[in-house]
Amino acid sequence: MPWNDNDPLMKYRHALVATLLAVVASVLIAAFIGGALPMAYAGRAWTYAGLVCWILAGAFVVFRLTGEGEREPLTAPRFVRWVVSLWIWPVFLLRRR
C-alpha cells in the first residue's frame, strides 16, 4: 500500500520517529544511571522505574508541544535535541504557560 499524503499520521511521521528513537536512547541512559548507583538492587530498580516514567511523560509532553511543527527529517543534532528535551520537559511545559 503506497503512502498517502492524506493519512493523518503522515504529518506526524518526523516527530513520531524522533520521539521513538529518543525514548529508546533515553531508556538506555536511564538504565546506565540506575545501574551505576551505589544502592541495593531494589533502590536501583525503583530509580530506573522512576526515570523511565519521567522519560515517558517527557515523550508525551514534548510530542504534544512540537508534533505538528516537526517537518524536517531527523538529523544527528535534532536527535540529540530530542533526547535532551525528554529529560528537561518541565522547562518547556512551564515556558508555555
Coordinates of C-alpha atoms in Angstrom, one line a residue:
M1 CA 0.0 0.0 0.0
P2 CA 1.6 3.3 -1.0
W3 CA 2.0 6.2 1.4
N4 CA -0.9 8.6 1.2
D5 CA -0.4 12.3 1.9
N6 CA -4.0 12.4 3.3
D7 CA -3.1 10.0 6.1
P8 CA -3.2 11.9 9.4
L9 CA -0.1 10.1 10.7
M10 CA 2.0 11.3 7.7
K11 CA 2.1 14.8 9.0
Y12 CA 3.5 13.5 12.4
R13 CA 6.0 11.0 10.9
H14 CA 9.1 13.0 11.6
A15 CA 8.0 13.7 15.2
L16 CA 7.0 10.1 15.8
V17 CA 10.4 8.8 14.6
A18 CA 12.2 11.3 16.7
T19 CA 10.1 10.5 19.7
L20 CA 10.6 6.8 19.3
L21 CA 14.4 7.0 18.9
A22 CA 14.8 9.5 21.7
V23 CA 12.8 7.3 24.0
V24 CA 15.0 4.2 23.2
A25 CA 18.2 6.2 23.7
S26 CA 16.8 7.7 27.0
V27 CA 15.8 4.4 28.4
L28 CA 19.3 3.1 27.8
I29 CA 20.7 6.2 29.5
A30 CA 18.3 5.6 32.4
A31 CA 19.5 2.0 32.7
F32 CA 23.0 3.2 32.9
I33 CA 22.2 5.7 35.6
G34 CA 20.1 3.2 37.5
G35 CA 22.8 0.6 37.3
A36 CA 25.6 2.9 38.4
L37 CA 24.0 4.0 41.6
P38 CA 25.6 2.6 44.8
M39 CA 22.3 1.2 46.2
A40 CA 20.8 -2.2 46.8
Y41 CA 19.0 -3.8 43.9
A42 CA 15.6 -2.6 44.9
G43 CA 16.8 1.0 45.1
R44 CA 18.4 0.8 41.6
A45 CA 15.2 -0.8 40.2
W46 CA 13.0 1.9 41.7
T47 CA 15.3 4.6 40.4
Y48 CA 15.2 3.1 36.9
A49 CA 11.4 2.8 37.0
G50 CA 11.1 6.4 38.1
L51 CA 13.4 7.6 35.3
V52 CA 11.5 5.6 32.7
C53 CA 8.2 7.1 33.9
W54 CA 9.9 10.6 33.7
I55 CA 11.0 9.8 30.2
L56 CA 7.6 8.6 29.0
A57 CA 5.9 11.6 30.5
G58 CA 8.5 13.8 28.7
A59 CA 7.9 12.0 25.4
F60 CA 4.2 12.7 25.7
V61 CA 4.6 16.3 26.6
V62 CA 7.3 17.1 24.0
F63 CA 5.4 15.3 21.3
R64 CA 2.2 17.2 22.1
L65 CA 4.1 20.5 22.1
T66 CA 6.1 20.1 19.0
G67 CA 4.5 17.3 17.0
E68 CA 2.8 19.4 14.4
G69 CA 5.8 21.7 13.9
E70 CA 8.2 18.9 13.0
R71 CA 8.5 19.0 9.3
E72 CA 12.2 18.3 8.7
P73 CA 13.8 14.8 8.6
L74 CA 15.7 13.7 11.7
T75 CA 19.4 14.6 11.8
A76 CA 22.0 13.9 14.5
P77 CA 21.8 17.4 16.1
R78 CA 18.0 17.2 16.1
F79 CA 18.1 13.7 17.6
V80 CA 20.3 15.0 20.5
R81 CA 17.9 17.9 21.0
W82 CA 15.0 15.4 21.3
V83 CA 16.9 13.2 23.8
V84 CA 17.7 16.2 25.9
S85 CA 14.2 17.5 25.6
L86 CA 12.8 14.3 27.1
W87 CA 14.9 14.8 30.2
I88 CA 14.1 18.6 30.7
W89 CA 10.5 18.6 29.6
P90 CA 9.1 20.5 32.6
V91 CA 11.1 23.6 31.4
F92 CA 9.1 23.5 28.1
L93 CA 5.8 23.0 29.9
L94 CA 6.4 25.9 32.3
R95 CA 7.6 28.2 29.5
R96 CA 4.4 27.5 27.5
R97 CA 2.2 28.9 30.3

